[in-house]
Amino acid sequence: ASTLGAAAAQSGRYFGAAISRGHLGEAQYVNTWTAEFNGVTPENEMKWDTVEPNRNQFNFGPADAIVSQARSRGMAVRGHTLVWHAQLGGWVSGLDASNLRSAMQNHISQVAGHWKGQIYAWDVVNEAFEENGTRRQSVFQQKLGDGYIEEAFRAARTADPNAKLCYNDYNTDGINSKSTGIYNMVRDFKSRGVPIDCVGFQSHLSSNSNLSSYQANLQRFADLGVDVQITELDVGGSGSGQANVYRTVTQACMAVSRCTGITVWGVTDKYSWRASDTPLLFDGNYGKKQAYSAVLDALNSG
Ligand code: G3I
């Protein structure tokens, strides 16, 4: 196949990109997205500060603009994200425990409910672990305790029973303390019937990232009975070094049957959150980079 999405679809996978509402007026941006990708994650538009800027006052328009274009083209939509310590409405952090709990429940029920039936997978909880494998001391952790993550997953299942429910994090690109902390949580959730379906590996990488246990790490999670997804892939660098890392990650996903798709964190280098690292598959003029060919080849030979 000659596009990323079509190549991924040959094995039943998706290949998505993070998309920003603010660039939808640019024809080359939209054309590249819709020609090459069959999946999307709104880069910021579903985050708490955008969708619920004030308590129980919801703003779905920016994300709807992306979701409607994606759905009309049959793309898989990843919802990002319901519970995260960053980009949180300022009003949230001042709540006491019982108000925070009900605000979190209401947020999940309203947001996941709004897109019920339209989301392939939700990042229900994002970045809740520290590098050493312990829980991050977020406002949710401090006020609600360890149980907030499973409470969030149960609320999400109720709000949208058909969406796959994921835990998502970064620096989990191999078997390390952080990924092991998450692994232990997922194993516990599966053993107790907490509704979790997938784990997202953000994969913000660079040309010299050590990926020696990348595939084995995906596989150990899959062996717990969850899907795995590469959710925010980007690789700082250029040329063959960058292309090789993209190839390794793509091949790892293709080698793990429960790795259901890959999302890159943007379309073009010029709009990347780390633009100076030129980390994406298309350059600032939408030219295909060496990394693009490496990914396409790996998808086609899987
Ligand atoms: O929308 C405002 C705009 O009105 C204003 O003029 C401008 C001035 O700085 O800021 C704009 O908001 C920015 C927003 O991106 C949209 O461009 C925020 O300042 C900026 O903080 C925000 O950054 C996003 C970042 O998450 C916030 O934490 C990045 O775009 C986004 O790529 C990044 O994505 C995260 C994932 O959600 C989770 N994993 C890590 C990943 C990279 O940090």
Coordinates of C-alpha atoms and ligand atoms in Angstrom, one line a residue:
A1 CA 0.0 0.0 0.0
S2 CA 1.2 3.5 -0.7
T3 CA -0.1 5.4 2.3
L4 CA 0.5 4.9 6.0
G5 CA -3.1 4.3 6.9
A6 CA -3.7 1.8 4.0
A7 CA -0.5 0.0 4.9
A8 CA -1.5 -0.3 8.5
A9 CA -5.0 -1.4 7.5
Q10 CA -3.5 -4.5 5.7
S11 CA -3.0 -6.0 9.2
G12 CA -6.1 -4.5 10.7
R13 CA -4.2 -1.7 12.4
Y14 CA -4.6 2.1 12.2
F15 CA -2.0 4.7 11.7
G16 CA -3.0 8.0 13.2
A17 CA -1.8 11.5 13.8
A18 CA -2.4 14.1 16.5
I19 CA -4.4 17.0 14.9
S20 CA -5.0 20.5 16.1
R21 CA -8.2 22.4 15.3
G22 CA -6.2 25.6 14.7
H23 CA -4.6 24.2 11.6
L24 CA -7.7 22.8 9.9
G25 CA -8.0 25.8 7.7
E26 CA -4.7 25.0 6.0
A27 CA -5.3 22.8 2.9
Q28 CA -2.0 21.1 2.8
Y29 CA -2.3 20.1 6.5
V30 CA -5.8 18.6 6.0
N31 CA -4.8 17.0 2.7
T32 CA -1.8 15.3 4.2
W33 CA -3.7 14.1 7.2
T34 CA -6.6 12.7 5.3
A35 CA -4.5 11.2 2.5
E36 CA -2.0 9.4 4.7
F37 CA -3.7 8.6 8.0
N38 CA -6.7 6.6 9.1
G39 CA -6.7 7.6 12.7
V40 CA -6.6 10.8 14.8
T41 CA -6.1 12.1 18.3
P42 CA -7.1 15.7 19.0
E43 CA -3.8 17.2 20.3
N44 CA -5.4 19.5 23.0
E45 CA -9.1 19.9 22.2
M46 CA -10.4 17.1 24.6
K47 CA -8.3 18.2 27.6
W48 CA -10.0 19.3 30.7
D49 CA -9.2 23.0 30.5
T50 CA -10.8 23.1 27.0
V51 CA -13.8 20.9 27.5
E52 CA -14.8 22.0 31.0
P53 CA -13.3 25.4 31.6
N54 CA -15.7 26.0 34.4
R55 CA -17.5 23.5 36.5
N56 CA -20.3 21.7 34.7
Q57 CA -19.9 24.1 31.7
F58 CA -18.9 22.1 28.6
N59 CA -17.2 23.2 25.4
F60 CA -17.1 20.4 22.9
G61 CA -16.9 22.5 19.7
P62 CA -13.1 22.4 19.1
A63 CA -12.9 18.7 19.4
D64 CA -16.1 18.1 17.5
A65 CA -14.6 19.9 14.5
I66 CA -11.9 17.2 14.4
V67 CA -14.1 14.3 15.3
S68 CA -16.7 15.0 12.6
Q69 CA -14.0 15.2 9.9
A70 CA -12.4 12.0 11.1
R71 CA -15.7 10.1 11.3
S72 CA -16.8 11.1 7.9
R73 CA -13.7 9.4 6.6
G74 CA -14.0 6.3 8.8
M75 CA -11.0 7.1 10.9
A76 CA -10.3 5.6 14.4
V77 CA -10.5 8.4 16.9
R78 CA -8.5 8.3 20.2
G79 CA -9.9 10.4 23.0
H80 CA -7.2 12.2 24.9
T81 CA -7.6 12.5 27.8
L82 CA -10.2 12.3 30.7
V83 CA -8.0 12.5 33.8
W84 CA -4.6 14.2 33.7
H85 CA -2.8 16.5 36.2
A86 CA -1.9 19.0 33.4
Q87 CA -4.1 21.3 31.3
L88 CA -6.6 21.0 34.1
G89 CA -9.2 23.7 34.6
G90 CA -7.9 26.0 37.3
W91 CA -11.1 25.5 39.3
V92 CA -10.4 21.8 39.7
S93 CA -7.3 21.9 41.9
G94 CA -9.0 23.9 44.6
L95 CA -11.8 21.4 45.3
D96 CA -11.9 19.4 48.5
A97 CA -11.9 15.6 48.2
S98 CA -15.6 15.0 47.9
N99 CA -16.1 17.8 45.4
L100 CA -13.1 16.6 43.4
R101 CA -14.5 13.1 43.3
S102 CA -17.9 14.2 42.0
A103 CA -16.3 16.6 39.6
M104 CA -14.1 13.8 38.2
Q105 CA -17.1 11.5 37.9
N106 CA -19.2 14.2 36.2
H107 CA -16.4 15.2 33.8
I108 CA -16.0 11.6 32.7
S109 CA -19.6 11.0 32.3
Q110 CA -20.3 14.2 30.4
V111 CA -17.2 14.1 28.1
A112 CA -17.1 10.3 27.4
G113 CA -20.9 10.5 27.2
H114 CA -20.8 13.3 24.6
W115 CA -18.8 11.1 22.2
K116 CA -20.4 7.8 23.2
G117 CA -20.1 5.3 20.4
Q118 CA -17.6 7.5 18.4
I119 CA -14.3 6.9 20.2
Y120 CA -12.2 3.9 19.4
A121 CA -10.1 4.3 22.6
W122 CA -10.0 6.7 25.5
D123 CA -6.9 7.7 27.4
V124 CA -8.9 7.5 30.6
V125 CA -5.9 8.4 32.9
N126 CA -2.7 10.0 31.6
E127 CA 0.7 10.2 33.2
A128 CA -0.2 9.1 36.7
F129 CA 3.2 7.4 37.5
E130 CA 6.6 8.8 38.4
E131 CA 9.9 7.5 36.8
N132 CA 10.5 5.3 39.8
G133 CA 7.3 3.5 39.4
T134 CA 5.3 5.1 42.2
R135 CA 2.2 7.2 41.9
R136 CA 2.6 10.8 40.8
Q137 CA 1.5 13.1 43.6
S138 CA -1.2 14.8 41.5
V139 CA -4.2 16.6 42.9
F140 CA -6.2 13.4 42.2
Q141 CA -3.7 11.2 44.0
Q142 CA -3.3 13.5 46.9
K143 CA -7.0 14.1 47.5
L144 CA -8.6 10.8 46.3
G145 CA -5.9 8.3 47.0
D146 CA -4.8 5.2 45.0
G147 CA -8.4 4.3 44.1
Y148 CA -8.9 7.3 41.8
I149 CA -7.6 5.5 38.7
E150 CA -10.0 2.6 39.0
E151 CA -12.8 4.9 39.8
A152 CA -12.1 6.8 36.6
F153 CA -12.0 3.5 34.5
R154 CA -15.3 2.4 36.0
A155 CA -16.9 5.7 35.3
A156 CA -15.6 5.7 31.7
R157 CA -17.0 2.2 31.1
T158 CA -20.4 3.3 32.2
A159 CA -20.3 6.5 30.1
D160 CA -19.2 4.7 26.9
P161 CA -19.3 0.9 27.1
N162 CA -17.9 0.3 23.6
A163 CA -14.8 2.5 23.8
K164 CA -11.6 0.7 24.6
L165 CA -10.3 2.2 27.9
C166 CA -6.5 2.9 28.1
Y167 CA -3.9 4.0 30.6
N168 CA -1.4 6.2 28.8
D169 CA 2.2 7.3 29.8
Y170 CA 5.7 8.3 28.6
N171 CA 9.2 7.1 29.3
T172 CA 7.7 3.6 29.2
D173 CA 9.7 2.6 26.1
G174 CA 11.2 -0.5 27.6
I175 CA 11.2 -2.6 30.7
N176 CA 12.0 -0.1 33.4
S177 CA 10.8 1.0 36.9
K178 CA 8.1 3.2 35.5
S179 CA 6.7 0.7 33.0
T180 CA 6.9 -2.0 35.7
G181 CA 4.8 0.1 38.1
I182 CA 2.2 0.5 35.5
Y183 CA 2.4 -3.2 34.6
N184 CA 1.7 -4.1 38.2
M185 CA -1.3 -1.8 38.3
V186 CA -2.7 -3.4 35.0
R187 CA -2.1 -6.9 36.4
D188 CA -4.0 -6.0 39.5
F189 CA -6.8 -4.4 37.6
K190 CA -7.2 -7.5 35.4
S191 CA -7.2 -9.8 38.4
R192 CA -9.9 -7.8 40.1
G193 CA -12.1 -7.1 37.1
V194 CA -11.4 -3.3 36.9
P195 CA -12.4 -2.4 33.3
I196 CA -9.1 -1.6 31.5
D197 CA -8.7 -2.7 27.8
C198 CA -5.4 -1.1 26.6
V199 CA -2.2 0.6 27.5
G200 CA -0.8 3.5 25.5
F201 CA 2.9 4.0 25.1
Q202 CA 3.5 7.7 24.2
S203 CA 7.0 7.1 22.8
H204 CA 8.5 10.6 22.7
L205 CA 11.9 9.4 21.5
S206 CA 15.2 10.6 20.0
S207 CA 17.6 9.1 17.5
N208 CA 19.7 7.6 20.3
S209 CA 16.8 6.1 22.4
N210 CA 17.6 2.7 23.7
L211 CA 14.9 0.4 22.4
S212 CA 16.4 -2.9 23.3
S213 CA 13.4 -4.0 25.4
Y214 CA 10.8 -2.0 23.6
Q215 CA 9.0 -4.9 21.9
A216 CA 9.4 -7.2 25.0
N217 CA 7.7 -4.5 27.0
L218 CA 4.8 -4.3 24.7
Q219 CA 4.5 -8.0 24.7
R220 CA 4.5 -8.4 28.5
F221 CA 1.5 -6.0 28.7
A222 CA -0.3 -7.8 25.9
D223 CA 0.3 -11.0 27.8
L224 CA -1.8 -9.6 30.6
G225 CA -4.8 -9.5 28.3
V226 CA -4.8 -5.8 27.2
D227 CA -4.3 -4.2 23.8
V228 CA -1.3 -2.0 23.4
Q229 CA -1.0 1.1 21.2
I230 CA 1.8 3.5 20.4
T231 CA 0.0 6.8 21.1
E232 CA 2.2 9.9 20.7
L233 CA 5.2 8.8 18.6
D234 CA 7.8 11.3 17.6
V235 CA 11.6 11.0 17.3
G236 CA 14.0 13.9 17.5
G237 CA 16.7 13.8 14.9
S238 CA 17.0 13.5 11.2
G239 CA 18.1 11.2 8.4
S240 CA 18.9 7.5 8.9
G241 CA 19.2 7.8 12.7
Q242 CA 15.7 9.0 13.0
A243 CA 14.4 6.6 10.4
N244 CA 15.9 3.7 12.2
V245 CA 14.1 4.5 15.4
Y246 CA 10.8 4.9 13.6
R247 CA 11.4 1.5 11.9
T248 CA 12.2 -0.2 15.2
V249 CA 9.1 1.1 16.8
T250 CA 6.9 0.2 13.9
Q251 CA 8.4 -3.3 13.6
A252 CA 7.8 -3.8 17.3
C253 CA 4.1 -3.0 17.0
M254 CA 3.8 -5.2 13.9
A255 CA 5.4 -8.1 15.9
V256 CA 2.9 -7.9 18.7
S257 CA -0.5 -9.1 17.6
R258 CA -2.3 -7.0 20.3
C259 CA -0.6 -3.8 19.2
T260 CA -3.6 -2.4 17.4
G261 CA -2.2 0.9 16.0
I262 CA 0.3 3.7 16.0
T263 CA -0.3 7.4 16.3
V264 CA 2.4 10.0 15.6
W265 CA 2.2 13.3 17.6
G266 CA 1.5 15.6 14.7
V267 CA 1.7 15.7 10.9
T268 CA 4.4 18.2 10.0
D269 CA 7.6 19.2 11.8
K270 CA 6.6 22.9 11.7
Y271 CA 3.7 22.4 14.1
S272 CA 5.2 19.8 16.4
W273 CA 5.3 20.6 20.2
R274 CA 9.1 20.0 19.8
A275 CA 9.5 21.6 16.4
S276 CA 13.2 22.3 16.9
D277 CA 13.8 18.5 17.1
T278 CA 12.1 17.9 13.7
P279 CA 10.6 14.8 15.1
L280 CA 7.8 13.9 12.6
L281 CA 7.4 12.1 9.3
F282 CA 6.7 15.1 7.1
D283 CA 9.0 18.2 7.0
G284 CA 7.8 21.8 7.3
N285 CA 6.8 21.7 3.6
Y286 CA 4.9 18.4 3.9
G287 CA 7.7 16.6 2.1
K288 CA 8.1 12.9 3.1
K289 CA 11.2 12.3 5.1
Q290 CA 13.4 9.2 5.3
A291 CA 11.5 8.3 8.4
Y292 CA 8.3 8.2 6.4
S293 CA 9.7 5.6 4.0
A294 CA 11.0 3.5 6.9
V295 CA 7.6 3.4 8.6
L296 CA 5.8 2.7 5.3
D297 CA 8.2 -0.2 4.5
A298 CA 7.8 -1.7 8.0
L299 CA 4.0 -1.5 7.8
N300 CA 4.0 -3.1 4.3
S301 CA 6.3 -5.9 5.2
G302 CA 4.5 -6.8 8.4
Ligands
G3I1 O1 -4.2 27.8 22.7 C1 -3.3 28.7 23.2 C2 -3.2 30.0 22.4 O2 -4.5 30.6 22.5 C3 -2.1 30.9 23.0 O3 -1.9 32.0 22.1 C4 -0.8 30.1 23.0 C5 0.3 30.9 23.6 O4 1.3 30.1 24.1 O5 -1.0 29.0 23.8 C6 -1.9 28.1 23.3 O6 -2.0 26.9 24.1 C7 -1.0 26.0 24.0 C8 -1.5 24.7 23.4 O7 -0.5 23.7 23.5 C9 -2.0 24.8 22.0 O8 -1.0 25.2 21.1 C10 -0.4 25.8 25.3 O9 0.3 27.0 25.8 C11 0.6 24.7 25.3 O10 1.0 24.4 26.7 C12 0.0 23.5 24.7 O11 1.0 22.5 24.7 C13 0.5 21.2 24.6 C14 1.0 20.3 25.7 O12 0.6 19.0 25.5 C15 0.5 20.8 27.0 O13 0.9 20.0 28.1 C16 1.0 20.6 23.2 O14 0.4 21.3 22.1 C17 0.7 19.1 23.1 O15 1.4 18.6 22.0 C18 1.2 18.4 24.4 O16 0.8 17.0 24.3 C19 1.2 16.2 25.4 C20 0.1 15.1 25.5 O17 -1.1 15.7 25.7 C21 0.5 14.2 26.7 N1 1.8 13.6 26.5 C22 2.9 14.6 26.3 C23 2.6 15.5 25.1 C24 3.7 16.4 24.9 O18 3.9 17.3 25.9

